[in-house]
Coordinates of C-alpha atoms in Angstrom, one line a residue:
X58 CA 174.6 66.0 139.2
X59 CA 175.4 65.5 135.6
X60 CA 175.4 61.7 136.2
X61 CA 172.0 61.9 137.9
X62 CA 170.6 63.9 134.9
X63 CA 172.1 61.4 132.5
X64 CA 170.4 58.6 134.3
X65 CA 167.1 60.4 134.4
X66 CA 167.3 61.1 130.6
X67 CA 168.1 57.5 129.9
X68 CA 165.2 56.3 132.0
X69 CA 162.8 58.8 130.3
X70 CA 164.0 57.6 126.8
X71 CA 163.1 54.0 127.4
X72 CA 160.1 54.3 129.7
X73 CA 156.5 54.0 128.8
X74 CA 157.0 51.6 125.8
X75 CA 155.1 48.3 125.9
X76 CA 156.8 45.0 126.5
X77 CA 156.0 43.8 122.9
X78 CA 158.1 46.7 121.6
X79 CA 161.1 45.6 123.5
X80 CA 160.8 42.1 122.2
X81 CA 160.6 43.5 118.7
X82 CA 163.6 45.7 119.4
X83 CA 165.5 42.7 120.7
X84 CA 164.8 40.8 117.5
X85 CA 166.1 43.8 115.5
X86 CA 169.3 44.0 117.5
X87 CA 170.0 40.3 117.2
X88 CA 169.3 40.4 113.5
X89 CA 171.8 43.2 113.0
X90 CA 174.4 41.6 115.3
X91 CA 174.5 38.7 112.9
X92 CA 174.5 40.8 109.6
X93 CA 177.9 39.5 108.4
X94 CA 177.1 38.6 104.8
X95 CA 176.4 42.1 103.5
X96 CA 179.7 43.3 105.0
X97 CA 182.0 40.7 103.4
X98 CA 180.1 39.5 100.3
X99 CA 182.2 41.4 97.8
X100 CA 185.4 40.3 99.5
X101 CA 184.1 36.7 99.6
X102 CA 183.4 36.7 95.9
X103 CA 186.6 38.4 94.7
X104 CA 189.2 37.1 97.2
X105 CA 187.9 33.7 98.3
X106 CA 186.1 32.6 95.1
X107 CA 188.3 34.5 92.7
X108 CA 185.5 36.2 90.7
X109 CA 185.8 39.5 89.1
X110 CA 184.6 42.8 90.5
X111 CA 182.0 43.0 87.7
X112 CA 180.6 39.7 88.8
X113 CA 180.5 40.8 92.5
X114 CA 178.6 43.9 91.4
X115 CA 176.1 41.8 89.5
X116 CA 175.5 39.7 92.5
X117 CA 175.0 42.8 94.7
X118 CA 172.6 44.1 92.1
X119 CA 170.6 40.9 92.0
X120 CA 170.4 41.0 95.8
X121 CA 169.0 44.5 95.6
X122 CA 166.6 43.5 92.9
X123 CA 165.2 40.8 95.1
X124 CA 164.5 43.4 97.8
X125 CA 162.7 45.6 95.2
X126 CA 160.5 42.8 94.2
X127 CA 159.6 41.6 97.7
X128 CA 158.9 45.1 99.1
X129 CA 155.3 45.3 97.8
X130 CA 154.6 41.6 98.1
X131 CA 155.6 41.7 101.8
X132 CA 153.5 44.7 102.3
X133 CA 150.4 42.9 101.0
X134 CA 151.3 39.8 103.1
X135 CA 151.6 42.0 106.2
X136 CA 148.0 43.2 105.8
X137 CA 146.4 39.9 104.6
X138 CA 148.3 37.2 106.6
X139 CA 149.3 39.5 109.5
X140 CA 152.5 41.0 110.9
X141 CA 153.6 37.9 112.9
X142 CA 153.2 35.3 110.1
X143 CA 155.0 37.6 107.6
X144 CA 157.9 38.1 110.0
X145 CA 158.2 34.3 110.7
X146 CA 158.1 33.5 107.0
X147 CA 160.6 36.2 106.1
X148 CA 163.1 35.4 108.9
X149 CA 163.0 31.6 108.4
X150 CA 163.4 32.1 104.7
X151 CA 166.3 34.4 105.2
X152 CA 168.1 32.0 107.6
X153 CA 167.7 29.1 105.2
X154 CA 168.7 31.0 102.1
X155 CA 171.8 32.6 103.8
X156 CA 173.0 29.2 105.0
X157 CA 172.4 27.8 101.4
X158 CA 174.4 30.7 99.9
X159 CA 177.4 29.7 101.9
X160 CA 177.6 26.3 100.2
X161 CA 177.0 27.5 96.6
X162 CA 180.0 27.0 94.2
X163 CA 178.6 27.6 90.8
X164 CA 178.4 31.3 89.7
X165 CA 174.8 31.0 88.4
X166 CA 173.8 29.3 91.7
X167 CA 175.4 32.0 93.8
X168 CA 173.7 34.7 91.8
X169 CA 170.3 33.0 92.1
X170 CA 170.5 32.3 95.8
X171 CA 171.7 35.9 96.4
X172 CA 168.6 37.1 94.7
X173 CA 166.5 34.9 97.0
X174 CA 168.4 36.2 100.1
X175 CA 167.6 39.8 98.9
X176 CA 163.9 38.9 98.6
X177 CA 163.7 37.1 102.0
X178 CA 165.7 39.6 104.0
X179 CA 163.8 42.6 102.7
X180 CA 160.4 41.0 103.3
X181 CA 160.5 41.5 107.1
X182 CA 160.7 45.3 106.9
X183 CA 157.1 46.3 106.2
X184 CA 155.9 43.9 108.9
X185 CA 158.4 45.2 111.5
X186 CA 157.4 48.8 110.9
X187 CA 153.6 48.0 110.8
X188 CA 153.9 46.0 114.0
X189 CA 155.8 48.8 115.7
X190 CA 153.1 51.3 114.7
X191 CA 150.4 49.0 116.0
X192 CA 151.9 48.4 119.5
X193 CA 153.3 51.9 120.3
X194 CA 151.1 54.9 121.1
X195 CA 151.2 57.7 118.5
X196 CA 152.9 60.1 120.9
X197 CA 155.7 57.6 121.5
X198 CA 156.3 56.5 117.9
X199 CA 159.2 58.9 117.0
X200 CA 161.0 57.7 120.1
X201 CA 160.3 54.1 119.4
X202 CA 161.5 54.3 115.8
X203 CA 164.6 56.1 117.0
X204 CA 165.4 53.4 119.5
X205 CA 164.9 50.8 116.8
X206 CA 167.2 52.7 114.4
X207 CA 169.7 52.9 117.2
X208 CA 169.6 49.1 117.6
X209 CA 170.1 48.7 113.9
X210 CA 173.3 50.8 113.9
X211 CA 174.6 49.4 117.2
X212 CA 174.2 45.9 115.9
X213 CA 175.7 46.8 112.5
X214 CA 178.7 48.5 114.2
X215 CA 179.5 45.4 116.2
X216 CA 178.8 42.9 113.3
X217 CA 180.9 44.8 110.8
X218 CA 183.8 44.7 113.2
X219 CA 183.4 41.0 113.9
X220 CA 182.9 40.2 110.2
X221 CA 186.5 40.9 109.5
X222 CA 187.8 38.5 112.1
X223 CA 185.3 35.8 111.1
X224 CA 186.2 36.1 107.4
X225 CA 189.9 35.5 108.3
X226 CA 188.8 32.2 110.0
X227 CA 186.1 31.0 107.6
X228 CA 183.7 32.7 105.2
X229 CA 181.3 29.8 105.6
X230 CA 181.3 30.4 109.4
X231 CA 180.0 33.9 108.7
X232 CA 177.1 32.6 106.6
X233 CA 176.1 30.0 109.1
X234 CA 176.4 32.4 112.1
X235 CA 174.1 34.9 110.3
X236 CA 171.6 32.1 109.5
X237 CA 171.6 31.0 113.1
X238 CA 171.1 34.5 114.5
X239 CA 168.3 35.2 112.0
X240 CA 166.6 32.0 113.1
X241 CA 166.9 33.2 116.7
X242 CA 165.0 36.3 115.7
X243 CA 162.2 34.0 114.3
X244 CA 162.1 32.1 117.6
X245 CA 161.8 35.4 119.5
X246 CA 158.9 36.5 117.2
X247 CA 157.2 33.1 117.6
X248 CA 157.6 32.9 121.4
X249 CA 157.1 36.5 122.5
X250 CA 155.2 38.6 119.9
X251 CA 151.5 38.1 119.4
X252 CA 149.7 39.3 116.3
X253 CA 149.2 43.0 116.3
X254 CA 147.1 43.5 113.1
X255 CA 143.9 45.4 114.0
X256 CA 140.8 43.4 113.6
X257 CA 138.1 45.1 111.5
X258 CA 134.5 44.9 112.7
X259 CA 131.7 44.3 110.2
X260 CA 130.7 47.9 110.6
X261 CA 134.2 49.1 109.8
X262 CA 134.4 46.9 106.7
X263 CA 131.2 48.5 105.4
X264 CA 132.2 52.0 106.3
X265 CA 135.8 51.9 105.1
X266 CA 136.8 50.5 101.6
X267 CA 139.5 47.9 101.4
X268 CA 143.1 49.2 100.9
X269 CA 144.9 47.9 97.9
X270 CA 148.0 48.8 96.1
X271 CA 145.9 51.0 93.9
X272 CA 144.8 52.9 96.9
X273 CA 148.4 53.6 97.9
X274 CA 149.3 54.7 94.3
X275 CA 146.4 57.1 94.3
X276 CA 147.3 58.7 97.6
X277 CA 149.1 61.7 96.2
X278 CA 150.6 63.1 99.5
X279 CA 151.9 59.7 100.5
X280 CA 153.4 59.0 97.1
X281 CA 155.1 62.4 97.3
X282 CA 156.7 61.3 100.6
X283 CA 157.8 58.1 98.9
X284 CA 159.4 60.1 96.1
X285 CA 161.2 62.3 98.7
X286 CA 162.3 59.2 100.6
X287 CA 163.9 58.0 97.4
X288 CA 165.8 61.3 97.0
X289 CA 167.0 61.2 100.6
X290 CA 168.0 57.6 100.2
X291 CA 170.0 58.4 97.1
X292 CA 172.0 61.0 99.1
X293 CA 172.7 58.9 102.1
X294 CA 173.8 55.9 100.1
X295 CA 176.6 57.9 98.6
X296 CA 178.4 57.4 101.9
X297 CA 178.9 53.7 101.0
X298 CA 179.0 53.9 97.1
X299 CA 180.3 57.4 96.0
X300 CA 182.5 58.3 99.0
X301 CA 184.9 55.4 98.9
X302 CA 185.3 55.7 95.1
X303 CA 185.9 59.5 95.3
X304 CA 188.4 59.1 98.2
X305 CA 190.2 56.3 96.3
X306 CA 190.6 58.5 93.2
X307 CA 191.9 61.3 95.4
X308 CA 194.7 59.0 96.6
X309 CA 193.3 57.9 100.0
X310 CA 193.6 54.3 101.1
X311 CA 190.7 52.0 102.1
X312 CA 191.9 52.4 105.7
X313 CA 191.4 56.2 105.4
X314 CA 187.9 55.6 104.1
X315 CA 187.3 53.3 107.0
X316 CA 188.3 55.9 109.5
X317 CA 186.1 58.6 108.0
X318 CA 183.0 56.5 107.6
X319 CA 183.4 55.0 111.2
X320 CA 182.4 58.5 112.4
X321 CA 178.9 57.8 111.0
X322 CA 178.3 54.7 113.2
X323 CA 179.9 56.2 116.3
X324 CA 177.8 59.4 116.1
X325 CA 174.6 57.5 115.6
X326 CA 175.2 55.2 118.5
X327 CA 176.2 58.2 120.7
X328 CA 173.7 60.8 119.6
X329 CA 170.6 59.1 118.3
X330 CA 168.8 58.9 121.7
X331 CA 169.7 62.3 123.1
X332 CA 168.9 64.0 119.7
X333 CA 165.6 62.2 119.5
X334 CA 164.7 63.5 123.0
X335 CA 165.4 67.0 121.7
X336 CA 163.3 66.6 118.5
X337 CA 160.6 64.3 119.7
X338 CA 157.8 66.9 120.0
X339 CA 159.0 69.5 117.5
X340 CA 157.5 70.4 114.1
X341 CA 158.1 67.4 111.8
X342 CA 157.9 69.7 108.7
X343 CA 160.8 71.8 110.0
X344 CA 162.8 68.8 111.0
X345 CA 162.5 67.1 107.6
X346 CA 163.3 70.3 105.7
X347 CA 166.4 70.9 107.9
X348 CA 167.5 67.3 107.7
X349 CA 167.2 67.3 103.9
X350 CA 169.4 70.4 103.6
X351 CA 171.9 69.0 106.0
X352 CA 172.1 65.8 104.1
X353 CA 172.5 67.5 100.7
X354 CA 175.0 70.1 101.7
X355 CA 176.8 67.8 104.1
X356 CA 177.7 65.7 101.1
X357 CA 178.2 68.8 99.0
X358 CA 180.9 70.0 101.4
X359 CA 182.8 66.8 100.4
X360 CA 183.9 68.6 97.2
X361 CA 186.1 70.7 99.4
X362 CA 187.6 67.9 101.5
X363 CA 191.3 67.3 101.1
X364 CA 192.2 65.5 104.3
X365 CA 190.9 62.8 106.5
X366 CA 189.8 65.3 109.1
X367 CA 187.7 67.3 106.7
X368 CA 186.2 64.1 105.3
X369 CA 185.3 63.1 108.8
X370 CA 183.8 66.6 109.4
X371 CA 181.5 66.2 106.4
X372 CA 180.4 62.8 107.6
X373 CA 179.4 64.5 110.9
X374 CA 177.1 66.9 109.1
X375 CA 175.2 64.3 107.1
X376 CA 175.1 61.9 110.0
X377 CA 173.3 64.5 112.0
X378 CA 170.8 64.7 109.1
X379 CA 170.4 61.0 109.2
X380 CA 169.8 60.9 113.0
X381 CA 167.0 63.5 112.6
X382 CA 165.5 62.2 109.4
X383 CA 165.2 58.5 110.1
X384 CA 162.7 58.5 113.0
X385 CA 160.9 61.6 111.8
X386 CA 160.3 60.3 108.2
X387 CA 159.3 56.9 109.5
X388 CA 156.8 58.5 111.9
X389 CA 155.4 60.5 109.0
X390 CA 154.9 57.4 106.9
X391 CA 152.9 55.8 109.8
X392 CA 151.0 59.0 110.2
X393 CA 149.8 58.9 106.6
X394 CA 149.0 55.2 106.5
X395 CA 145.5 54.0 107.0
X396 CA 145.1 51.7 110.0
X397 CA 144.1 48.7 108.0
X398 CA 146.6 49.3 105.2
X399 CA 149.8 49.8 107.0
X400 CA 151.5 46.8 105.5
X401 CA 151.0 48.0 101.9
X402 CA 151.9 51.6 102.8
X403 CA 155.1 50.4 104.5
X404 CA 155.9 48.1 101.6
X405 CA 155.7 51.1 99.2
X406 CA 158.0 53.1 101.5
X407 CA 160.4 50.2 101.7
X408 CA 160.4 50.1 97.9
X409 CA 161.8 53.6 97.7
X410 CA 164.9 52.6 99.6
X411 CA 165.3 49.4 97.7
X412 CA 165.1 51.2 94.3
X413 CA 167.5 53.8 95.6
X414 CA 170.0 51.0 96.5
X415 CA 169.9 50.0 92.8
X416 CA 170.1 53.5 91.4
X417 CA 172.7 55.1 93.8
X418 CA 175.7 53.0 92.6
X419 CA 174.8 53.6 88.9
X420 CA 174.4 57.3 89.6
X421 CA 177.7 57.8 91.4
X422 CA 179.7 55.7 88.9
X423 CA 178.3 57.6 85.9
X424 CA 178.7 61.1 87.4
X425 CA 182.3 60.4 88.7
X426 CA 183.5 58.8 85.5
X427 CA 181.9 61.4 83.2
X428 CA 182.2 64.6 85.1
X429 CA 184.2 64.1 88.3
X430 CA 183.5 63.6 92.0
X431 CA 182.8 67.3 92.5
X432 CA 179.8 67.1 90.3
X433 CA 178.5 64.2 92.4
X434 CA 178.7 66.2 95.5
X435 CA 177.1 69.2 93.8
X436 CA 174.3 66.9 92.6
X437 CA 173.7 65.8 96.2
X438 CA 173.3 69.4 97.3
X439 CA 170.8 70.0 94.6
X440 CA 168.8 66.8 95.4
X441 CA 168.8 67.9 99.1
X442 CA 167.4 71.3 98.2
X443 CA 164.7 69.7 96.1
X444 CA 163.8 67.3 98.9
X445 CA 163.6 70.1 101.4
X446 CA 161.3 72.1 99.2
X447 CA 159.2 69.0 98.7
X448 CA 158.8 68.3 102.4
X449 CA 157.9 72.0 102.9
X450 CA 155.2 71.8 100.3
X451 CA 153.7 68.4 101.0
X452 CA 153.4 68.9 104.8
X453 CA 151.5 72.2 104.6
X454 CA 148.0 71.6 106.0
X455 CA 148.8 68.1 107.2
X456 CA 146.0 66.9 109.5
X457 CA 146.7 66.2 113.1
X458 CA 148.1 62.7 113.7
X459 CA 145.1 61.4 115.6
X460 CA 143.0 61.9 112.5
X461 CA 145.3 60.1 110.0
X462 CA 145.4 56.4 110.6
X463 CA 146.4 56.5 114.3
X464 CA 145.3 53.9 116.7
X465 CA 142.8 55.5 119.1
X466 CA 144.1 55.7 122.7
X467 CA 141.4 53.4 123.9
X468 CA 142.8 50.6 121.7
X469 CA 146.3 50.8 123.0
X470 CA 146.7 47.9 125.5
X471 CA 148.7 47.7 128.6
X472 CA 152.1 46.2 128.2
X473 CA 150.8 42.6 128.6
X474 CA 150.4 39.9 126.0
X475 CA 146.9 40.3 124.5
X476 CA 144.9 37.6 122.9
X477 CA 146.0 36.6 119.4
X478 CA 143.0 38.1 117.8
X479 CA 143.0 41.4 119.8
X480 CA 144.2 44.7 118.6
X481 CA 147.8 44.9 120.0
X482 CA 148.7 48.0 121.2
X483 CA 160.5 49.2 113.5
X484 CA 164.4 48.8 109.0
X485 CA 164.8 49.9 106.5
X486 CA 164.9 49.4 105.8
X487 CA 167.8 49.7 104.7
X488 CA 169.0 48.7 105.7
X489 CA 169.7 51.0 106.4

């Protein structure tokens, strides 16, 4: 009986989604399966090339800066050129720049190409999220975003494991494998995914003003969500920037940190789908408030950790917050995005995570060096509380989803490939 119930639950979790979604999901999974460079870049620069940790940090910062710059530009491209062309340009550019990075020897050349890789790899995120919102019915979006997030983490868990073995054989092989798999993603998009950008009629163009970046910036509720997304990202990124430093200062080894943080990936792969089934039709305001508190106080509990087991327990707490927050917040972003401005809105949302990726290492380093790790974890608890209050305030009186930029049910096509100019009826960026 339990086995039958499990099969039924699995079937319900993946049923009802259009074929185009699964091709987009496949592209995401393949992309993350080949994500080797981000995993071993620091080791490549310090061990293989012999550069200092400071230089490795500079290269990482330039990579992140490239993502910040491309977020808004890619959002505009997504609305103007379309989702499919933006994805093709971004993925082909990523493949070429990653392959080129593997052959760079000069430190200035490495830094410059790393910046280009950051720009290219981040440019696909607004297009993926906008396309996913286009092709999935509003009532299925939380489930779709959750499945996409699950694919990201499953792929990353496998690639991070394989990266170590590949690095022992050849760092260059890792660059070339990632480039090849990213190009496979571009082939999948080219062959299987039609354009999903809604086509505006002449009447709609007259009735609705064009959406520009200024429109996004003047949207107070949405920009509030972007600010809260930045706070949440600051918290979650401490798992990869603050936690290893704090554990190292406390006398734990890199292997100890690896064991503790592995809990994050295992839980996401194991629980993302069943938890999403539980939260799918629940109040998003309550879910976001609870997830913000769990994230903040989950990291806050790290101040009391003195063993691997307790560290792993705190990881369990904030991982549960991540599982709940990721699809719910992404669904909220789509809910607040005008139908014909999804690219720009997704670009602004992606920007919040890209900026957090730059700020989080600086924040953790400053607080730990100046005040100690306990203050960092206390700061996370405060930020989580502020974010929870923000979600509670911003979502009061939020209109129903069908009235806020949702695709009407009549425009959601059956799971067949529509004509390129039809309205086709997801990272995260980020990446995680």
